[in-house]
Amino acid sequence: MTIKYYTIGMAGHIDHGKTTLTKALSGIDTDTLKEEKARKITIEPGFAPFPLTNDLHTSIVDVPGHEKLIRQMIAGVAGIDLVLLVIAGDEGVMPQTREHFEILSFLGIEKGIIVVTKSDLIDDEMRLLVEEDILELTNSSVFEHFPMHFVDSVSSAGIEELKSEITNLLKDTPVKSSQGTFRMPIDHIFTVKGQGTVVRGTVYEGEVQEGDELIVQPGNDKVKIRKLQVHKQDVHAARAGQRAALNLSGGSKADWKRGHVLVEPNVYSTTDTIDLVLSTGEGWKGKLKQRSLVKFYSGTSEVMGKLVLFDRNELDNNEDQIYCQVRLDQEIVTKRGDRFIIRRPSPEETIGGGEVIDPNGSVYRFGTETIERLKSKHEGTPVERVQQLLNKVGSMSERELKRSIGMEEEILQHTLGELLSEGSIEQIQDYLVSDSTVQHIKFNIMNKLQNFHSEYSLRQGIPKAEIVQSFQSEVNPKIVNSLLERCVADSTVTITDQFVHLSHFKPHYPEKWAKRMANVLTILVEAQLEPDDLQNIYNAQQLPEALYHEFKYYLLKTNQVVMLFDEILLSRKAFDSAVENLRIHTDSSFTVQDAKTILHTSRKFLIPILEGMDAEGYTIRESNVRKWV
Ligand SMILES: Nc1nc2c(ncn2[C@@H]2O[C@H](COP(=O)(O)OP(=O)(O)OP(=O)(O)O)[C@@H](O)[C@H]2O)c(=O)[nH]1
Ligand SMILES: [Mg+2]
């Protein structure tokens, strides 16, 4: 079974019940700091593991609603898959409801639920007013279509319905693709006694494994992953979309803080001059002069910088798609397509947000020439556009690609030709797939198999259908099948009876239980033709019940036993010597009575042994006698 992981973020005005709702859903109080308890407000983002079903695990990020803690709010919701916008029924839409709403829109969060809390405190008339208030806020935005739920988080009224809604929405949410190179903005750093430094964050891109070497930027600080946790459970690997805690060795930890980014080596450099496309919010009423000082937020970082405009000398509210640049006081890690927010330092207010066009901008002149240049950078070269689209969706048929990219046929063909010949995309069956998708799927297949073999060493492997299905939300099953065939062809993977396994792997006793499992077999051999129930022998060795069935299956599969009844298994050795014994002491045929005299065993065991011999083709039964074949 493949577990899907998502991160759910809270948002909303102070005291509207985000922390109480987090607790009603997950059972966990995220306000753990002394100061949070004393002031009865959230100060730092809090995280609560929140498994919804066996194969759907989430973490809730609870953020502060205080107007002075917007930075923590932005860091908390960076990278979430679904937002719960919390609005208290007795107060309705308030300033930080609006501000958080705008921030979420600028960050491009497109899935969510509006949760009206404190529904126990309002009557029907009030309820209608709140609904109107909310619709006015969300009008003409993606939030307009979000479902709305009324809950009382104290008595838990409406909480079960909300859980089902979350499950429903996440079911159709594609898991973030783990393509690309690993990147995780750090939102929390702490030390665990005896273990060292742990950093926490939401994985933005890519995947990592225990033992991987990474870099903390800025600072180019080399580190190694000692241990990994995802949603508070020990794991071997973590991937995009998951809340991860990484125990790191090496590096100068004292310099790290929220906003630093953990990345794969030799991929990301840091930058302080970033080209942007910016939109300003409706809620912000002021104006901003050319080269004003702003706070720039991206990922979990907050850095001061100057906003440079190229087609105006003043920024107004409610404007769309302004091409501009930020020059930061400190370097950060960012990438084309990343979302950002800018705020005014004083008075503090959210001005707007948008997308990074080019993380490595340079100095440009004021005027339309620069605007044109930034605009074409924004749209990207044909190669960038094809790659971007394929990276986003994983795979596409050429027809689908044509339809969604809107590029002249000749240019598209030329671009595809170029990408195919340099190997950055591939044609697999009827699909165009980017090389990073191919690598990602291969990496994941190997990773799954490795984990599976170490966890279930008695089993042959993972059913092929299960592997194919586990990538269902990412690419067409035909592609996974083809890639599996490739792994078989290059001998890294073998498929035995529809079970996929690493070629060098052979089922074996788990190390921890090897001795006791071997004892079970010795006891079976010694019991010769009259063994006890397998379950009894197994239990007497104090082996874990959970492994019983696969142990039994393993013995049968490896032909070390012969099944007489469901629970009575004879050692292969005992069975074979019984056959041998009978062969020596009989002629061409024999009766049950003959066999009883020769084998000295009771009818209870004798009949199934003889039937076993028929089944294995040694003998044929003809009424009362058996003939040797
Ligand atoms: N009656 C009632 N009270 C609620 C409900 N939800 C929250 N409260 C109360 O409202 C107060 C504030 O709740 P919190 O959950 O701390 O609010 P918050 O949104 O997390 O606040 P910040 O983190 O500071 O932004 C607490 O006293 C809660 O007990 C509800 O559904 N019904
Ligand atoms: Mg709170």
XYZ file of C-alpha atoms and ligand atoms in Angstrom:
662
model
C 0.000 0.000 0.000
C 1.322 3.417 -0.902
C 0.588 6.147 1.571
C -0.128 9.597 0.169
C 1.088 12.538 2.228
C -0.267 16.080 2.214
C 0.126 19.237 4.246
C -2.930 21.194 5.380
C -2.509 24.814 6.459
C -4.653 26.913 8.782
C -5.238 30.604 8.111
C -7.413 33.316 9.629
C -7.734 36.219 12.055
C -6.453 36.103 15.630
C -8.647 34.215 18.120
C -10.888 32.838 15.391
C -10.168 29.294 16.540
C -7.370 27.883 14.340
C -5.565 26.160 17.197
C -8.806 24.862 18.711
C -9.846 23.512 15.313
C -6.433 21.865 14.824
C -6.959 20.127 18.144
C -10.548 19.121 17.354
C -9.335 17.509 14.130
C -6.039 15.931 15.187
C -6.279 15.693 18.969
C -3.064 17.692 19.276
C -2.543 21.023 21.002
C -0.081 22.923 18.820
C 0.307 25.851 21.231
C 3.171 24.304 23.156
C 5.340 27.321 24.018
C 5.121 28.834 27.495
C 4.465 32.231 26.005
C 1.676 30.844 23.829
C -0.013 29.349 26.876
C 0.370 32.541 28.908
C -0.860 34.902 26.184
C -3.423 32.437 24.811
C -2.269 33.125 21.245
C -0.215 31.209 18.713
C 3.266 32.633 18.121
C 5.154 29.981 16.145
C 3.688 27.674 13.493
C 2.715 24.362 15.099
C 2.523 20.978 13.415
C 0.100 18.161 14.114
C 0.224 14.783 12.366
C -3.294 14.078 11.133
C -3.799 10.691 9.461
C -7.160 10.570 7.709
C -7.283 7.035 6.353
C -4.801 4.171 6.176
C -3.367 5.451 2.945
C -3.924 9.185 3.401
C -1.686 10.936 5.912
C -1.509 14.651 6.502
C 0.086 17.198 8.781
C -1.775 20.277 9.885
C 0.224 23.490 10.098
C -1.367 25.822 12.611
C -0.271 29.417 12.116
C -0.643 32.565 14.220
C -3.352 35.082 13.354
C -1.755 38.068 15.116
C -1.165 40.992 12.727
C 2.463 41.251 13.852
C 3.142 37.580 13.147
C 2.468 37.542 9.418
C 6.006 36.337 8.725
C 5.362 33.180 10.746
C 2.059 32.771 8.943
C 3.735 32.996 5.519
C 6.473 30.545 6.547
C 3.792 28.168 7.847
C 1.605 28.086 4.763
C 4.484 27.937 2.288
C 4.166 24.659 0.422
C 0.759 23.512 1.716
C -1.643 21.452 -0.418
C -4.908 22.581 1.126
C -5.929 25.505 3.311
C -8.597 25.768 5.984
C -9.538 29.444 6.093
C -10.943 29.870 9.587
C -13.529 32.572 10.250
C -15.250 32.927 13.622
C -19.023 33.009 13.210
C -19.489 35.698 15.849
C -17.022 38.123 14.246
C -17.061 37.365 10.547
C -14.388 38.626 8.151
C -11.710 40.642 9.997
C -8.461 42.362 8.877
C -6.201 39.306 9.036
C -8.907 37.199 7.375
C -8.460 39.535 4.413
C -4.697 39.688 4.668
C -4.295 35.916 4.958
C -6.747 35.474 2.090
C -4.633 37.763 -0.115
C -1.408 36.038 0.922
C -2.880 32.642 0.079
C -4.002 33.947 -3.305
C -0.544 35.391 -4.078
C 1.040 32.098 -3.045
C -1.160 30.369 -5.602
C -2.998 28.103 -3.158
C -5.981 26.798 -5.042
C -7.563 24.202 -2.813
C -9.300 24.824 0.467
C -12.301 24.898 2.733
C -13.854 27.885 4.477
C -14.456 26.860 8.080
C -16.808 29.001 10.146
C -15.946 28.277 13.785
C -17.853 29.134 16.955
C -21.097 28.184 15.191
C -22.461 27.453 18.678
C -22.410 31.186 19.362
C -24.537 32.282 16.406
C -28.185 32.019 15.378
C -29.586 31.490 11.881
C -29.789 35.184 11.116
C -26.146 35.714 12.075
C -25.203 32.706 10.017
C -26.683 34.272 6.888
C -24.804 37.501 7.549
C -21.496 35.667 7.954
C -22.108 33.758 4.746
C -22.719 37.011 2.875
C -19.634 38.548 4.421
C -17.505 35.619 3.259
C -18.941 35.535 -0.241
C -18.129 39.207 -0.598
C -14.510 38.457 0.329
C -14.067 35.464 -1.937
C -16.066 36.826 -4.850
C -14.336 36.200 -8.221
C -11.419 34.313 -6.686
C -10.686 30.578 -6.627
C -11.886 30.660 -3.009
C -15.390 31.441 -4.267
C -15.893 27.762 -5.024
C -14.442 26.418 -1.787
C -16.907 24.415 0.302
C -18.055 26.125 3.508
C -18.412 24.274 6.825
C -19.863 25.407 10.140
C -18.274 23.845 13.216
C -18.110 24.162 16.959
C -14.588 23.005 17.741
C -15.277 22.881 21.478
C -18.101 20.312 21.328
C -16.811 18.886 18.008
C -20.122 19.506 16.239
C -19.497 19.394 12.478
C -15.929 18.077 12.842
C -16.636 14.624 11.372
C -18.285 16.207 8.321
C -15.272 18.476 7.928
C -12.926 15.485 8.093
C -14.876 13.747 5.314
C -14.719 16.900 3.219
C -10.935 17.122 3.677
C -10.574 13.441 2.747
C -12.706 13.984 -0.346
C -10.782 17.009 -1.525
C -7.388 15.379 -0.975
C -8.423 12.205 -2.765
C -8.440 14.132 -6.031
C -5.356 16.185 -5.240
C -2.312 14.953 -7.109
C 0.635 14.283 -4.833
C 3.302 16.922 -5.427
C 5.652 15.591 -8.018
C 9.030 14.710 -6.560
C 10.814 15.666 -9.707
C 13.633 18.025 -9.713
C 16.459 18.300 -7.308
C 15.834 18.280 -3.600
C 14.920 21.567 -1.938
C 13.463 22.165 1.503
C 13.117 25.636 3.040
C 13.795 25.313 6.752
C 11.084 26.531 9.090
C 12.365 25.194 12.368
C 15.720 24.204 13.860
C 16.151 22.447 17.177
C 18.468 20.099 18.997
C 17.514 16.701 20.338
C 19.545 15.489 23.266
C 21.977 12.820 22.185
C 21.044 13.166 18.506
C 22.182 16.608 17.484
C 20.558 19.112 15.184
C 17.215 18.551 13.520
C 15.754 20.839 10.857
C 12.132 20.775 9.862
C 10.251 21.944 6.825
C 7.960 21.039 3.957
C 9.837 19.406 1.084
C 9.285 21.622 -1.985
C 10.892 19.460 -4.615
C 12.728 16.227 -5.165
C 13.488 13.519 -2.665
C 16.210 12.500 -0.239
C 17.348 9.389 1.549
C 19.164 8.609 4.739
C 22.881 9.161 4.214
C 22.480 11.751 1.426
C 24.813 14.712 1.402
C 23.199 18.117 1.158
C 24.038 21.808 1.375
C 22.522 24.445 3.638
C 22.198 27.742 1.750
C 23.128 30.534 2.083
C 26.526 29.593 3.411
C 27.318 26.558 1.260
C 27.399 24.478 4.408
C 27.953 20.762 3.764
C 25.803 18.342 5.780
C 24.762 14.703 5.787
C 21.384 13.197 6.686
C 21.761 10.998 9.710
C 18.076 10.210 10.227
C 14.770 11.124 8.691
C 11.204 11.517 9.890
C 8.099 12.235 7.866
C 4.997 13.387 9.679
C 6.742 12.271 12.890
C 7.486 8.705 11.762
C 10.929 7.241 11.036
C 11.450 6.681 7.306
C 14.265 6.004 4.837
C 13.287 8.676 2.332
C 11.315 11.902 2.133
C 9.805 13.525 -0.920
C 8.060 16.634 -2.176
C 4.908 17.549 -0.288
C 5.882 15.833 2.926
C 6.577 17.461 6.281
C 10.030 16.242 7.088
C 12.415 16.452 10.035
C 16.041 15.787 9.126
C 18.682 14.968 11.664
C 21.883 16.399 10.192
C 25.537 15.928 10.900
C 28.246 18.403 9.910
C 27.913 22.077 9.086
C 28.008 25.166 11.270
C 24.599 24.873 12.800
C 24.801 28.008 14.889
C 24.478 30.081 11.686
C 21.294 28.445 10.459
C 17.908 30.016 10.907
C 14.421 29.916 9.454
C 14.712 30.932 5.826
C 17.814 28.887 5.147
C 17.272 26.200 2.556
C 18.451 22.618 2.419
C 19.385 21.673 -1.151
C 21.186 19.102 -3.229
C 24.842 20.036 -3.833
C 25.907 21.908 -6.986
C 22.431 22.915 -8.087
C 21.206 26.054 -6.399
C 23.213 29.198 -6.025
C 22.117 32.122 -3.926
C 20.986 35.415 -5.371
C 20.107 38.972 -4.377
C 18.774 40.362 -7.671
C 15.512 38.773 -8.708
C 13.212 39.541 -11.639
C 9.549 39.379 -10.725
C 6.033 39.601 -12.012
C 3.993 41.260 -9.288
C 0.323 41.916 -8.571
C -0.823 44.232 -5.821
C -3.674 43.573 -3.451
C -7.025 45.279 -3.164
C -6.747 45.446 0.594
C -3.622 47.585 0.509
C -4.592 51.232 0.211
C -1.268 53.024 0.093
C 1.150 53.844 -2.686
C 4.768 52.782 -2.957
C 7.522 54.866 -4.514
C 10.240 53.633 -6.857
C 13.074 51.874 -4.965
C 11.135 51.762 -1.711
C 12.272 49.410 0.979
C 10.130 46.267 1.169
C 10.159 42.963 3.006
C 10.456 40.114 0.542
C 9.129 36.685 1.531
C 9.768 33.511 -0.363
C 9.723 29.970 0.983
C 10.359 30.506 4.678
C 12.735 33.440 4.233
C 12.160 37.106 4.973
C 14.705 39.579 3.637
C 14.680 43.360 3.208
C 15.189 44.757 -0.260
C 14.472 47.571 -2.697
C 11.696 47.250 -5.224
C 12.822 48.497 -8.627
C 10.145 49.492 -11.131
C 10.750 49.839 -14.873
C 7.551 51.294 -16.265
C 6.311 53.588 -13.464
C 7.598 55.493 -10.507
C 4.864 54.578 -8.098
C 3.036 51.388 -7.272
C -0.730 51.483 -6.776
C -3.098 48.937 -5.299
C -5.070 46.354 -7.267
C -2.728 46.133 -10.242
C -1.954 43.040 -12.218
C 1.249 41.700 -13.786
C 3.788 44.412 -13.093
C 7.254 43.448 -14.341
C 9.821 44.569 -11.776
C 12.833 43.528 -9.753
C 13.847 43.226 -6.128
C 17.407 43.881 -4.920
C 17.865 42.188 -1.605
C 20.118 43.047 1.334
C 20.962 39.356 1.769
C 21.176 36.477 -0.640
C 18.476 33.813 -0.757
C 17.763 30.627 -2.712
C 14.933 30.900 -5.197
C 13.928 29.522 -8.546
C 11.912 30.516 -11.582
C 8.226 29.986 -10.845
C 8.556 30.371 -7.061
C 5.881 32.449 -5.389
C 6.693 35.452 -3.243
C 4.995 38.081 -1.089
C 6.106 41.655 -0.513
C 5.152 43.675 2.536
C 5.820 47.198 3.636
C 8.049 47.392 6.702
C 6.210 50.237 8.373
C 3.378 50.485 8.752
C 3.387 46.750 8.222
C 1.040 45.699 5.470
C 0.922 43.231 2.622
C 1.448 44.977 -0.699
C 1.263 42.117 -3.123
C 2.891 39.034 -4.474
C 3.583 37.020 -7.552
C 6.106 34.821 -9.287
C 9.859 34.789 -9.737
C 10.701 35.110 -13.442
C 14.472 34.922 -13.150
C 16.390 34.366 -9.925
C 19.522 35.816 -11.472
C 18.472 39.220 -12.715
C 20.908 41.965 -13.644
C 20.790 45.744 -13.838
C 18.322 47.017 -16.455
C 17.334 50.454 -17.693
C 13.995 52.071 -16.979
C 11.670 51.783 -19.977
C 9.620 49.626 -22.313
C 12.653 47.741 -23.595
C 13.191 46.167 -20.176
C 9.489 45.442 -19.799
C 9.508 43.592 -23.135
C 12.577 41.677 -22.061
C 11.062 40.648 -18.735
C 7.815 39.758 -20.444
C 9.507 37.380 -22.842
C 11.521 35.906 -19.969
C 8.220 35.372 -18.163
C 6.745 33.512 -21.080
C 9.946 31.523 -21.472
C 11.714 30.095 -24.506
C 9.907 27.301 -26.397
C 12.267 24.791 -24.768
C 11.510 26.141 -21.283
C 7.791 26.141 -21.948
C 7.694 22.522 -23.123
C 9.886 21.417 -20.236
C 7.852 23.345 -17.705
C 4.611 21.833 -18.907
C 5.977 18.282 -18.973
C 7.546 18.682 -15.539
C 4.264 19.887 -14.170
C 2.087 17.093 -15.518
C 4.660 14.288 -15.721
C 3.708 13.015 -19.151
C 1.532 13.980 -22.095
C 0.693 12.692 -25.528
C 1.895 14.930 -28.341
C -1.713 15.794 -29.118
C -2.416 16.874 -25.540
C 0.782 18.899 -25.510
C -0.182 20.685 -28.713
C -3.559 21.530 -27.301
C -2.328 22.978 -24.032
C 0.845 24.759 -25.035
C -0.504 26.987 -27.789
C 2.712 27.103 -29.833
C 3.128 27.320 -33.591
C 3.347 23.819 -35.075
C 6.715 24.394 -36.729
C 8.315 25.796 -33.581
C 6.837 23.019 -31.480
C 8.193 20.290 -33.791
C 11.603 21.902 -33.835
C 11.597 22.197 -30.027
C 10.492 18.598 -29.504
C 13.174 17.426 -31.916
C 15.814 19.322 -29.994
C 14.657 18.053 -26.588
C 14.345 14.455 -27.788
C 17.773 14.404 -29.374
C 19.526 15.866 -26.320
C 17.672 13.352 -24.138
C 15.914 15.784 -21.841
C 12.588 14.314 -22.924
C 11.739 10.821 -24.085
C 9.008 9.205 -26.106
C 7.614 6.249 -24.155
C 4.708 4.480 -25.823
C 2.421 7.304 -26.949
C 3.707 9.718 -24.367
C 6.285 12.433 -24.100
C 7.976 12.210 -20.723
C 10.640 14.442 -19.291
C 13.911 12.825 -18.329
C 13.451 13.988 -14.744
C 10.128 12.103 -14.579
C 11.841 8.971 -15.864
C 14.605 9.314 -13.278
C 12.092 10.032 -10.560
C 10.010 6.944 -11.314
C 13.068 4.703 -11.522
C 14.432 6.110 -8.275
C 11.091 5.505 -6.613
C 10.734 1.945 -7.874
C 14.197 1.098 -6.516
C 13.479 2.876 -3.282
C 10.153 1.090 -2.816
C 11.777 -2.273 -3.461
C 14.653 -1.610 -1.099
C 12.293 -0.571 1.684
C 9.983 -3.467 0.998
C 12.763 -6.058 1.034
C 14.149 -4.772 4.292
C 10.707 -4.662 5.888
C 9.265 -7.885 4.457
C 12.264 -10.103 3.857
C 10.121 -13.255 3.782
C 8.107 -12.071 0.796
C 9.211 -12.360 -2.796
C 8.489 -8.755 -3.722
C 5.771 -6.212 -4.493
C 2.917 -7.255 -6.805
C 3.528 -5.613 -10.156
C 0.030 -4.144 -10.275
C 0.646 -2.444 -6.944
C 3.775 -0.712 -8.196
C 2.076 0.463 -11.347
C -0.884 1.717 -9.378
C 1.270 3.631 -6.931
C 2.238 6.080 -9.679
C -1.322 6.438 -10.888
C -1.642 10.056 -9.864
C 1.607 10.949 -11.622
C 1.842 9.215 -14.994
C 0.012 6.791 -17.236
C 0.397 3.113 -16.160
C 1.835 2.273 -19.607
C 4.856 4.417 -18.814
C 5.494 2.686 -15.490
C 5.155 -0.685 -17.207
C 7.689 0.331 -19.837
C 10.113 1.581 -17.220
C 9.737 -1.651 -15.266
C 10.571 -3.561 -18.440
C 13.663 -1.400 -18.818
C 14.774 -2.221 -15.272
C 14.238 -5.897 -16.062
C 16.252 -5.561 -19.267
C 19.199 -3.980 -17.477
C 18.970 -6.695 -14.772
C 18.419 -4.396 -11.824
C 14.934 -5.799 -11.300
C 13.374 -9.213 -11.821
C 9.727 -10.186 -11.961
C 8.943 -13.605 -10.492
C 5.303 -14.750 -10.671
C 4.131 -11.129 -11.033
C 6.150 -10.084 -7.972
C 8.677 -7.374 -8.658
C 11.954 -7.579 -6.729
C 15.545 -6.430 -6.906
C 17.440 -8.966 -8.985
C 19.908 -9.901 -6.291
C 17.197 -10.348 -3.633
C 16.135 -13.755 -2.331
C 13.471 -14.100 0.357
C 15.011 -14.916 3.711
C 14.265 -14.943 7.419
C 14.335 -11.474 8.962
C 17.644 -11.147 10.781
C 15.968 -10.500 14.100
C 13.944 -13.739 13.963
C 16.241 -15.947 11.894
C 17.293 -18.223 14.717
C 13.807 -18.854 16.031
C 12.378 -19.418 12.567
C 15.123 -21.938 11.867
C 14.145 -23.651 15.131
C 10.593 -24.085 13.840
C 11.905 -25.955 10.826
C 14.210 -28.144 12.939
C 11.250 -29.056 15.147
C 9.205 -29.926 12.048
C 11.972 -32.159 10.732
C 12.349 -33.897 14.094
C 8.578 -34.467 14.385
C 8.877 -36.549 11.204
C 5.400 -37.688 10.082
C 3.390 -36.474 13.080
C 4.039 -32.763 13.609
C 2.024 -30.431 15.802
C 0.044 -27.514 14.319
C 2.499 -25.110 12.724
C 0.904 -22.269 14.639
C 1.658 -24.017 17.974
C 5.293 -24.629 17.093
C 5.572 -21.058 15.870
C 4.000 -19.573 19.004
C 6.216 -21.664 21.265
C 9.206 -19.833 19.731
C 7.629 -16.520 20.692
C 7.661 -15.216 17.177
C 5.528 -12.211 16.186
C 1.993 -13.147 15.187
C 2.059 -10.566 12.382
C 4.705 -12.585 10.526
C 3.040 -15.983 10.878
C 1.267 -16.090 7.544
C 4.176 -14.877 5.497
C 6.470 -17.308 7.309
C 4.164 -20.183 6.406
C 3.853 -18.978 2.831
C 7.627 -18.655 2.634
C 8.140 -22.277 3.789
C 5.679 -23.490 1.159
C 7.071 -21.261 -1.581
C 10.634 -22.408 -0.901
C 9.485 -26.022 -0.860
C 10.761 -26.706 2.631
C 7.403 -28.128 3.722
C 4.408 -30.000 2.329
C 0.944 -28.961 3.409
C -1.234 -31.777 4.785
C -4.043 -29.721 6.290
C -4.386 -26.019 6.535
C -2.312 -25.912 9.693
C -0.393 -29.186 9.549
C 2.778 -29.003 7.539
C 5.268 -31.784 7.106
C 8.895 -31.055 6.528
C 9.900 -31.785 2.939
C 12.583 -34.063 4.325
C 10.063 -36.196 6.248
C 7.725 -36.360 3.281
C 10.448 -37.356 0.829
C 11.785 -40.075 3.088
C 8.233 -41.433 3.560
C 7.940 -41.688 -0.228
C 11.328 -43.386 -0.390
C 10.418 -45.788 2.397
C 7.199 -46.808 0.675
C 8.944 -47.293 -2.632
C 11.515 -49.662 -1.127
C 8.981 -51.723 0.749
C 6.205 -52.068 -1.861
C 5.898 -53.404 -5.380
C 3.930 -51.714 -8.110
C 0.989 -50.896 -5.832
C -0.013 -50.785 -2.183
C -3.058 -50.302 0.086
C -3.620 -47.820 2.904
C -3.104 -50.684 5.337
C 0.279 -51.525 3.719
C 1.347 -47.914 4.044
C 0.219 -47.767 7.670
C 2.384 -50.774 8.532
C 5.400 -49.407 6.734
C 5.214 -45.784 7.887
C 3.926 -46.416 11.427
C 1.689 -43.433 11.429
C -1.948 -42.804 12.356
C -4.697 -42.483 9.753
C -5.027 -38.799 10.581
C -1.636 -38.122 9.001
C -1.476 -41.090 6.675
C -4.405 -40.244 4.399
C -3.241 -36.703 3.650
C 0.340 -37.944 3.108
C -0.925 -40.400 0.495
C -3.105 -37.715 -1.076
C -0.040 -35.506 -1.163
C 1.802 -38.224 -3.062
C -1.059 -38.388 -5.575
C -0.949 -34.625 -5.919
C 2.802 -34.594 -6.522
C 2.413 -37.295 -9.179
C 4.183 -40.173 -7.390
C 1.065 -42.363 -7.255
C -2.385 -42.768 -8.757
C -5.256 -43.869 -6.605
C -7.530 -46.618 -7.940
C -10.299 -47.388 -5.381
C -8.444 -49.074 -2.506
C -4.982 -49.306 -3.971
C -2.358 -46.818 -5.113
C -0.158 -47.533 -8.074
C 3.285 -46.075 -8.502
C 3.549 -43.954 -11.568
N -17.577 28.514 21.722
C -16.534 28.266 20.928
N -15.317 28.760 21.275
C -14.278 28.505 20.446
C -14.423 27.740 19.262
N -13.222 27.662 18.668
C -12.347 28.359 19.434
N -12.985 28.873 20.522
C -12.379 29.681 21.571
O -11.814 30.854 20.992
C -10.608 31.215 21.636
C -9.485 31.370 20.647
O -9.224 30.124 20.045
P -7.822 29.734 19.406
O -8.026 28.394 18.815
O -6.721 29.931 20.342
O -7.719 30.839 18.267
P -6.557 30.982 17.192
O -7.202 31.282 15.879
O -5.682 29.803 17.216
O -5.788 32.259 17.702
P -4.306 32.739 17.252
O -3.492 31.525 17.103
O -3.768 33.599 18.306
O -4.479 33.455 15.968
C -10.351 30.141 22.695
O -10.795 30.605 23.935
C -11.211 28.983 22.220
O -11.665 28.187 23.284
C -15.736 27.234 18.934
O -15.952 26.561 17.927
N -16.736 27.524 19.816
Mg -3.704 29.680 17.465
